[in-house]
Amino acid sequence: MTLVKTKIGRRAFIRNTGLASGGLVIGFSWLASCKMTPEQVSSLPKEWFELNGFLKVGDNGMVTIMSPNPEIGQNIKTAMPMIVAEELDVAWKNVIVEQAPLNTDIFTRQLAGGSQSIRQGWESLRMAGATAKQMLKEAAAQAWGVSANEITTKEGILSHEASGNSAGYGEMASAAASIEVPEEVQLKETKDFSIIGTETKNVDGKKIVTGQPLYGLDVYKEGMLTAMIVHPPAFGMTYKGMNADTVKSMPGIKDVFHFEVYPEGIEKQWSDQGGIPELVAIVGDSTWECMQAKKALEVEWEQTSKAESTAYHEEELLALLEKPTETPARKDGDVEAAFKNAAKIVESTYSAPYLAHNTMEPMNFFAHVTPEKAELLGPIQTPEFAEKTVAARLGMPVEKIDIMMTRMGGGFGRRLYGPFVIEAAVISQKMNAPIKLVYTREDDMTQGTYRPSYKVKYKAGLDADGNLIAWHVRGAGTNDSLIFEDRFPAGAVDNYLAEKHSLNTNVTTGAWRAPRSNFIAGAEQAFMDEVAEASGKDPIEFRLELFDRAINNPVGDPKKNDYDPERYAGVLKLVKEKSDWANSNGKARGVSAYFCHDSYVAQVLDLEDGGGDMPRVEKVFCAVDCGIVINPLGAKNQIEGGIIDGVGHSTFSAMSFNDGKPEQSNFDRYRLIRHSEAPKNIEVHFVDNGIDPTGLGEPSLPPVVAALSNALYKATGRRYYNQPFINERPPLVG
Amino acid sequence: MAIFTLNINGKKQEVDVDPSTPMLWVLRDHLNLVGTKYGCGIAQCGACTIHMDGTATRACMLTVSSVGNSEITTIEGLSEEGDHPVQQAWLEVDVPQCGYCQAGQIMTASALLAKNPNPSDEEIEMAMNGNICRCGTYTRIKKAVKLAANS
């Protein structure tokens, strides 16, 4: 047993003394916010007893567990409560899960981003369950006059073997609510887990497949108006004027006005990145009426900064690739000298375009601002930051801002940036009415906060025996410097130089699923394949030799290296075995491995025979080391999704610009992967090592880009350097 | 504005809307049936798929004035208890990630299976190609459609 001080999120465990006397919690909007299935309704308790901020126990033993973080499809609404339930020792069928509102007094990090929810929540979620279990034991000990240490628990039942006493959690819940919160709790040994590690279905599954209202766009409230925005048609433009009179008289239109989202001097948070300072709002009775008015409205814009085109970004990024940096990001040994002595030199340049996030549910938010308070409800990955800007913008104290999160129709980083929350609040305040702000798909796709466009140039030197003696990488991105200088192969090559440039542009960019890694992994692992080929070695053996070097005789300070070479090599060896690497059955096959979000992923990808220049992916074997897997069913779904996402975007997707204007605004011109293009089979294997869990929502995407391009090389004899790969097909001849 | 009497999920429903209003917004804004989702508005993503006389149809490009007496079925009306074989298969395979596109996927799949109870992989892919899943649940969707076909 591990004794752990209940220090993390301590406030969550200190109950309001006003409640502790009776222990009864009334209120909570959970009955109104979630429709119960008939089985659950019949077993609802008469009273709930809150044991800490994460959970409450009903008088019949049902338990409600709050899922603190935003749900964007990463399935933490199932996984986080599983961790609480594990330590509480309650049967999963007796658990009701509820989305927690934003409450920074109770929860420590209510954010969806960086694949960190489980990593960061691991200890506090376990403690929440273990603390409540200890309080239930204490209550039973007092009732039975025995020592709490002699009481055991299993699936919501407290037992004392010597006296023969036993009781359900529900019977002790009232008494437990007045027990002092323990200073220390015992956590389970991983071998004793009975919920963690079991395949558990999505807690919202039934509601999703029956079309229940779950998402921000599904919010409809009494007296609510619909609001839309009109933003500049091109980056570099700002509002000049409009004639709204004809539009204001259109059916169902209540108002059309220009407004400042971010007036001069307003304190912004990082989540306000990409926000457009001035917009036009259209407010009306219904969505279709607003859409009609939006089409009819003529707004005048003026060019206030450079009108940038894709050709300009390309030229500038290429120029940066030729330019040494004054201070390298990392320098080991002397690459120039090593290149002079090298028997072979390999050099390649890779590129990728801007990408839109394209969550299936476009940006939206409900706001009801009155002089007394601001009620906000909708899909946001960073509610805590949005709340601060809303308060600053409305001139209200943070305590009067109430943010609730809905389930989100995708995130992928887009909803880290919440200017739309501020916009909704300002529009509601101006209208003095509840409103739901809705972006059209076109608003969503042309408004920015894109994945930056990137270029990277690699140069490697091999000695006469095919050993890697020098590695030089120089990368550049729009508003982003791209390179992770301390990741592999840093530490495995004597002479190593990493340089990074950033090109300032007015096309707004931000985090997109596995930021930077989503490009650099594909480039690095494709280049690694070229270098392995030049060395005459098998691509997996070539990588394993480098990991051996990093394990046995690392270059530089090994603590500086941002990866564990043993775990890295571990996933490669596992995927080698599972894919029967040596026996490809004649399939064009590629390998790739990458580390990000503290997790390790290796993939072997096979292409279908006879697919021409762009054959379909037949199968992906994937080995993952993300430590303890909470819910293998959901975890595999994330890995599969990341693989399809990576194959899809690197093959088909791109945003481009002409004089600042996005050239794609909907799915007719922005191509996303579809059913008939998706990998046919994906086989996922997790490393079972009992290490604390690490990231899962992002790490499978980055490496698959190179697994694909390396397989395409095997199929076609040509290297695919530039994304989207669909454009790399040779022109038809004759 | 004009009054339309629609046949939705087996019930007569009356709405007073502009004749150009797409069924998507009639369902969502006027009839409180929000299971049918907005994704693109130009029939490219399939999130708004409903059945019109049993055929999978994109509600975002279907004007209310063109519906007439046709029988409209939405995800809310696919089954009384959410136990249509396709819905059950979706739960069994644990298909959804964010879940937003899944109502549309289920409506397309159920229309396919009604016409072709044993589709091949290629037939499934062709029928489902108009439905985008941004989370990438395509392999699970195919598995669920096959499971539903066999049940």
mmCIF file with all atom_site columns, C-alpha atoms in Angstrom, chain A residues 72-73 200-202 205-206 208-213 215 217-218 220 286-289 291-292 357-358 360-362 407-410 412 439-442 512 616 633 636-638 640-641 644-645 649 666-668 672-676 678-680 682, chain B residues 1 18 20-22 25 28-30 32 34-35 37-42 44-45 47 75-76 81-82 87 90-103 105-106 122 125-126 128-142:
data_model
loop_
_atom_site.group_PDB
_atom_site.id
_atom_site.type_symbol
_atom_site.label_atom_id
_atom_site.label_alt_id
_atom_site.label_comp_id
_atom_site.label_asym_id
_atom_site.label_entity_id
_atom_site.label_seq_id
_atom_site.pdbx_PDB_ins_code
_atom_site.Cartn_x
_atom_site.Cartn_y
_atom_site.Cartn_z
_atom_site.occupancy
_atom_site.B_iso_or_equiv
_atom_site.pdbx_formal_charge
_atom_site.auth_seq_id
_atom_site.auth_comp_id
_atom_site.auth_asym_id
_atom_site.auth_atom_id
_atom_site.pdbx_PDB_model_num
ATOM 1   C CA . ILE A 1 72  ? -13.721 16.921 -26.782 1.00 0.00 ? 72  ILE A CA 1
ATOM 2   C CA . GLY A 1 73  ? -13.866 13.325 -27.944 1.00 0.00 ? 73  GLY A CA 1
ATOM 3   C CA . THR A 1 200 ? -15.395 0.431  -20.586 1.00 0.00 ? 200 THR A CA 1
ATOM 4   C CA . LYS A 1 201 ? -17.918 1.959  -22.950 1.00 0.00 ? 201 LYS A CA 1
ATOM 5   C CA . ASN A 1 202 ? -18.356 5.689  -23.496 1.00 0.00 ? 202 ASN A CA 1
ATOM 6   C CA . GLY A 1 205 ? -22.747 6.514  -25.885 1.00 0.00 ? 205 GLY A CA 1
ATOM 7   C CA . LYS A 1 206 ? -26.502 6.021  -25.596 1.00 0.00 ? 206 LYS A CA 1
ATOM 8   C CA . ILE A 1 208 ? -24.948 10.129 -28.788 1.00 0.00 ? 208 ILE A CA 1
ATOM 9   C CA . VAL A 1 209 ? -26.582 7.350  -30.814 1.00 0.00 ? 209 VAL A CA 1
ATOM 10  C CA . THR A 1 210 ? -30.086 8.576  -29.989 1.00 0.00 ? 210 THR A CA 1
ATOM 11  C CA . GLY A 1 211 ? -29.408 12.230 -30.857 1.00 0.00 ? 211 GLY A CA 1
ATOM 12  C CA . GLN A 1 212 ? -29.880 13.712 -27.375 1.00 0.00 ? 212 GLN A CA 1
ATOM 13  C CA . PRO A 1 213 ? -28.863 17.347 -26.894 1.00 0.00 ? 213 PRO A CA 1
ATOM 14  C CA . TYR A 1 215 ? -23.351 19.864 -27.662 1.00 0.00 ? 215 TYR A CA 1
ATOM 15  C CA . LEU A 1 217 ? -25.054 23.994 -30.779 1.00 0.00 ? 217 LEU A CA 1
ATOM 16  C CA . ASP A 1 218 ? -27.887 22.002 -29.178 1.00 0.00 ? 218 ASP A CA 1
ATOM 17  C CA . TYR A 1 220 ? -31.884 26.273 -26.922 1.00 0.00 ? 220 TYR A CA 1
ATOM 18  C CA . SER A 1 286 ? -33.528 31.865 -36.088 1.00 0.00 ? 286 SER A CA 1
ATOM 19  C CA . THR A 1 287 ? -30.393 30.465 -37.673 1.00 0.00 ? 287 THR A CA 1
ATOM 20  C CA . TRP A 1 288 ? -31.683 30.502 -41.244 1.00 0.00 ? 288 TRP A CA 1
ATOM 21  C CA . GLU A 1 289 ? -32.864 34.106 -40.986 1.00 0.00 ? 289 GLU A CA 1
ATOM 22  C CA . MET A 1 291 ? -27.760 33.226 -42.504 1.00 0.00 ? 291 MET A CA 1
ATOM 23  C CA . GLN A 1 292 ? -29.885 35.042 -45.088 1.00 0.00 ? 292 GLN A CA 1
ATOM 24  C CA . HIS A 1 357 ? -8.934  22.268 -37.369 1.00 0.00 ? 357 HIS A CA 1
ATOM 25  C CA . ASN A 1 358 ? -12.392 21.676 -38.836 1.00 0.00 ? 358 ASN A CA 1
ATOM 26  C CA . MET A 1 360 ? -17.367 18.859 -37.040 1.00 0.00 ? 360 MET A CA 1
ATOM 27  C CA . GLU A 1 361 ? -19.261 21.130 -34.664 1.00 0.00 ? 361 GLU A CA 1
ATOM 28  C CA . PRO A 1 362 ? -18.397 24.693 -35.679 1.00 0.00 ? 362 PRO A CA 1
ATOM 29  C CA . ARG A 1 407 ? -19.664 17.952 -24.700 1.00 0.00 ? 407 ARG A CA 1
ATOM 30  C CA . MET A 1 408 ? -17.724 19.159 -27.731 1.00 0.00 ? 408 MET A CA 1
ATOM 31  C CA . GLY A 1 409 ? -18.031 18.107 -31.336 1.00 0.00 ? 409 GLY A CA 1
ATOM 32  C CA . GLY A 1 410 ? -14.261 17.846 -31.647 1.00 0.00 ? 410 GLY A CA 1
ATOM 33  C CA . PHE A 1 412 ? -8.038  19.194 -31.978 1.00 0.00 ? 412 PHE A CA 1
ATOM 34  C CA . TYR A 1 439 ? -20.290 30.255 -36.653 1.00 0.00 ? 439 TYR A CA 1
ATOM 35  C CA . THR A 1 440 ? -21.105 28.954 -40.103 1.00 0.00 ? 440 THR A CA 1
ATOM 36  C CA . ARG A 1 441 ? -18.657 26.392 -41.485 1.00 0.00 ? 441 ARG A CA 1
ATOM 37  C CA . GLU A 1 442 ? -17.260 29.180 -43.635 1.00 0.00 ? 442 GLU A CA 1
ATOM 38  C CA . TRP A 1 512 ? -3.388  21.778 -33.807 1.00 0.00 ? 512 TRP A CA 1
ATOM 39  C CA . ARG A 1 616 ? -4.704  2.919  -49.906 1.00 0.00 ? 616 ARG A CA 1
ATOM 40  C CA . LEU A 1 633 ? -11.486 0.371  -25.401 1.00 0.00 ? 633 LEU A CA 1
ATOM 41  C CA . LYS A 1 636 ? -7.582  2.070  -28.875 1.00 0.00 ? 636 LYS A CA 1
ATOM 42  C CA . ASN A 1 637 ? -10.201 4.398  -30.338 1.00 0.00 ? 637 ASN A CA 1
ATOM 43  C CA . GLN A 1 638 ? -7.885  7.372  -29.754 1.00 0.00 ? 638 GLN A CA 1
ATOM 44  C CA . GLU A 1 640 ? -7.017  4.530  -34.354 1.00 0.00 ? 640 GLU A CA 1
ATOM 45  C CA . GLY A 1 641 ? -8.397  8.054  -34.722 1.00 0.00 ? 641 GLY A CA 1
ATOM 46  C CA . ILE A 1 644 ? -6.606  8.018  -39.571 1.00 0.00 ? 644 ILE A CA 1
ATOM 47  C CA . ASP A 1 645 ? -6.249  11.736 -38.827 1.00 0.00 ? 645 ASP A CA 1
ATOM 48  C CA . HIS A 1 649 ? -4.339  15.264 -43.371 1.00 0.00 ? 649 HIS A CA 1
ATOM 49  C CA . ASN A 1 666 ? -15.930 24.518 -46.808 1.00 0.00 ? 666 ASN A CA 1
ATOM 50  C CA . PHE A 1 667 ? -15.580 20.774 -47.398 1.00 0.00 ? 667 PHE A CA 1
ATOM 51  C CA . ASP A 1 668 ? -16.108 21.115 -51.147 1.00 0.00 ? 668 ASP A CA 1
ATOM 52  C CA . LEU A 1 672 ? -10.826 15.529 -45.496 1.00 0.00 ? 672 LEU A CA 1
ATOM 53  C CA . ILE A 1 673 ? -10.266 11.792 -45.519 1.00 0.00 ? 673 ILE A CA 1
ATOM 54  C CA . ARG A 1 674 ? -13.411 9.727  -46.114 1.00 0.00 ? 674 ARG A CA 1
ATOM 55  C CA . HIS A 1 675 ? -14.527 6.149  -45.479 1.00 0.00 ? 675 HIS A CA 1
ATOM 56  C CA . SER A 1 676 ? -13.157 4.659  -48.707 1.00 0.00 ? 676 SER A CA 1
ATOM 57  C CA . ALA A 1 678 ? -9.217  5.265  -44.512 1.00 0.00 ? 678 ALA A CA 1
ATOM 58  C CA . PRO A 1 679 ? -6.778  2.532  -43.473 1.00 0.00 ? 679 PRO A CA 1
ATOM 59  C CA . LYS A 1 680 ? -8.635  -0.781 -43.703 1.00 0.00 ? 680 LYS A CA 1
ATOM 60  C CA . ILE A 1 682 ? -5.491  -0.949 -37.462 1.00 0.00 ? 682 ILE A CA 1
ATOM 61  C CA . MET B 2 1   ? -43.568 32.912 -44.200 1.00 0.00 ? 1   MET B CA 1
ATOM 62  C CA . ASP B 2 18  ? -39.879 30.922 -44.857 1.00 0.00 ? 18  ASP B CA 1
ATOM 63  C CA . SER B 2 20  ? -36.606 28.436 -48.414 1.00 0.00 ? 20  SER B CA 1
ATOM 64  C CA . THR B 2 21  ? -35.726 27.219 -44.909 1.00 0.00 ? 21  THR B CA 1
ATOM 65  C CA . PRO B 2 22  ? -33.752 23.957 -45.017 1.00 0.00 ? 22  PRO B CA 1
ATOM 66  C CA . TRP B 2 25  ? -33.092 24.365 -39.353 1.00 0.00 ? 25  TRP B CA 1
ATOM 67  C CA . ARG B 2 28  ? -33.430 22.191 -34.952 1.00 0.00 ? 28  ARG B CA 1
ATOM 68  C CA . ASP B 2 29  ? -34.800 25.712 -34.494 1.00 0.00 ? 29  ASP B CA 1
ATOM 69  C CA . HIS B 2 30  ? -38.530 25.088 -34.757 1.00 0.00 ? 30  HIS B CA 1
ATOM 70  C CA . ASN B 2 32  ? -36.638 20.961 -30.990 1.00 0.00 ? 32  ASN B CA 1
ATOM 71  C CA . VAL B 2 34  ? -31.465 18.711 -32.401 1.00 0.00 ? 34  VAL B CA 1
ATOM 72  C CA . GLY B 2 35  ? -30.066 15.229 -33.098 1.00 0.00 ? 35  GLY B CA 1
ATOM 73  C CA . LYS B 2 37  ? -26.478 18.180 -36.857 1.00 0.00 ? 37  LYS B CA 1
ATOM 74  C CA . TYR B 2 38  ? -25.134 21.172 -38.756 1.00 0.00 ? 38  TYR B CA 1
ATOM 75  C CA . GLY B 2 39  ? -21.694 20.551 -40.209 1.00 0.00 ? 39  GLY B CA 1
ATOM 76  C CA . CYS B 2 40  ? -21.285 22.330 -43.549 1.00 0.00 ? 40  CYS B CA 1
ATOM 77  C CA . GLY B 2 41  ? -24.615 23.537 -44.971 1.00 0.00 ? 41  GLY B CA 1
ATOM 78  C CA . ILE B 2 42  ? -23.694 22.378 -48.495 1.00 0.00 ? 42  ILE B CA 1
ATOM 79  C CA . GLN B 2 44  ? -20.626 17.739 -48.132 1.00 0.00 ? 44  GLN B CA 1
ATOM 80  C CA . CYS B 2 45  ? -20.274 16.260 -44.645 1.00 0.00 ? 45  CYS B CA 1
ATOM 81  C CA . ALA B 2 47  ? -23.871 15.365 -40.314 1.00 0.00 ? 47  ALA B CA 1
ATOM 82  C CA . ILE B 2 75  ? -32.300 10.095 -35.390 1.00 0.00 ? 75  ILE B CA 1
ATOM 83  C CA . GLU B 2 76  ? -34.842 10.726 -32.626 1.00 0.00 ? 76  GLU B CA 1
ATOM 84  C CA . GLU B 2 81  ? -35.958 3.127  -27.199 1.00 0.00 ? 81  GLU B CA 1
ATOM 85  C CA . GLY B 2 82  ? -32.723 3.764  -29.059 1.00 0.00 ? 82  GLY B CA 1
ATOM 86  C CA . GLN B 2 87  ? -27.732 1.992  -32.779 1.00 0.00 ? 87  GLN B CA 1
ATOM 87  C CA . TRP B 2 90  ? -22.707 1.442  -32.551 1.00 0.00 ? 90  TRP B CA 1
ATOM 88  C CA . LEU B 2 91  ? -22.845 0.978  -28.768 1.00 0.00 ? 91  LEU B CA 1
ATOM 89  C CA . GLU B 2 92  ? -21.450 -2.544 -28.913 1.00 0.00 ? 92  GLU B CA 1
ATOM 90  C CA . VAL B 2 93  ? -18.433 -1.456 -30.991 1.00 0.00 ? 93  VAL B CA 1
ATOM 91  C CA . ASP B 2 94  ? -18.130 1.781  -28.942 1.00 0.00 ? 94  ASP B CA 1
ATOM 92  C CA . VAL B 2 95  ? -17.810 3.822  -32.129 1.00 0.00 ? 95  VAL B CA 1
ATOM 93  C CA . PRO B 2 96  ? -18.041 7.466  -31.034 1.00 0.00 ? 96  PRO B CA 1
ATOM 94  C CA . GLN B 2 97  ? -15.227 9.744  -30.055 1.00 0.00 ? 97  GLN B CA 1
ATOM 95  C CA . CYS B 2 98  ? -16.629 13.298 -30.050 1.00 0.00 ? 98  CYS B CA 1
ATOM 96  C CA . GLY B 2 99  ? -19.871 11.801 -31.342 1.00 0.00 ? 99  GLY B CA 1
ATOM 97  C CA . TYR B 2 100 ? -21.054 14.826 -33.284 1.00 0.00 ? 100 TYR B CA 1
ATOM 98  C CA . CYS B 2 101 ? -21.205 13.174 -36.723 1.00 0.00 ? 101 CYS B CA 1
ATOM 99  C CA . GLN B 2 102 ? -22.546 9.856  -35.477 1.00 0.00 ? 102 GLN B CA 1
ATOM 100 C CA . ALA B 2 103 ? -26.275 10.568 -35.821 1.00 0.00 ? 103 ALA B CA 1
ATOM 101 C CA . GLN B 2 105 ? -23.513 8.177  -39.866 1.00 0.00 ? 105 GLN B CA 1
ATOM 102 C CA . ILE B 2 106 ? -26.212 6.045  -38.226 1.00 0.00 ? 106 ILE B CA 1
ATOM 103 C CA . GLU B 2 122 ? -16.945 -1.649 -50.814 1.00 0.00 ? 122 GLU B CA 1
ATOM 104 C CA . GLU B 2 125 ? -17.700 2.541  -48.025 1.00 0.00 ? 125 GLU B CA 1
ATOM 105 C CA . MET B 2 126 ? -19.474 3.900  -51.074 1.00 0.00 ? 126 MET B CA 1
ATOM 106 C CA . MET B 2 128 ? -20.955 6.048  -46.230 1.00 0.00 ? 128 MET B CA 1
ATOM 107 C CA . ASN B 2 129 ? -18.521 8.223  -48.210 1.00 0.00 ? 129 ASN B CA 1
ATOM 108 C CA . GLY B 2 130 ? -20.686 11.320 -47.892 1.00 0.00 ? 130 GLY B CA 1
ATOM 109 C CA . ASN B 2 131 ? -20.368 11.223 -44.096 1.00 0.00 ? 131 ASN B CA 1
ATOM 110 C CA . ILE B 2 132 ? -17.186 12.748 -42.706 1.00 0.00 ? 132 ILE B CA 1
ATOM 111 C CA . CYS B 2 133 ? -15.903 11.743 -39.283 1.00 0.00 ? 133 CYS B CA 1
ATOM 112 C CA . ARG B 2 134 ? -13.216 14.213 -38.236 1.00 0.00 ? 134 ARG B CA 1
ATOM 113 C CA . CYS B 2 135 ? -12.173 12.044 -35.257 1.00 0.00 ? 135 CYS B CA 1
ATOM 114 C CA . GLY B 2 136 ? -11.435 9.134  -37.593 1.00 0.00 ? 136 GLY B CA 1
ATOM 115 C CA . THR B 2 137 ? -13.793 6.420  -36.386 1.00 0.00 ? 137 THR B CA 1
ATOM 116 C CA . TYR B 2 138 ? -14.123 4.971  -39.897 1.00 0.00 ? 138 TYR B CA 1
ATOM 117 C CA . THR B 2 139 ? -12.787 1.509  -39.099 1.00 0.00 ? 139 THR B CA 1
ATOM 118 C CA . ARG B 2 140 ? -15.184 1.170  -36.161 1.00 0.00 ? 140 ARG B CA 1
ATOM 119 C CA . ILE B 2 141 ? -18.115 2.451  -38.208 1.00 0.00 ? 141 ILE B CA 1
ATOM 120 C CA . LYS B 2 142 ? -17.492 -0.230 -40.824 1.00 0.00 ? 142 LYS B CA 1
#
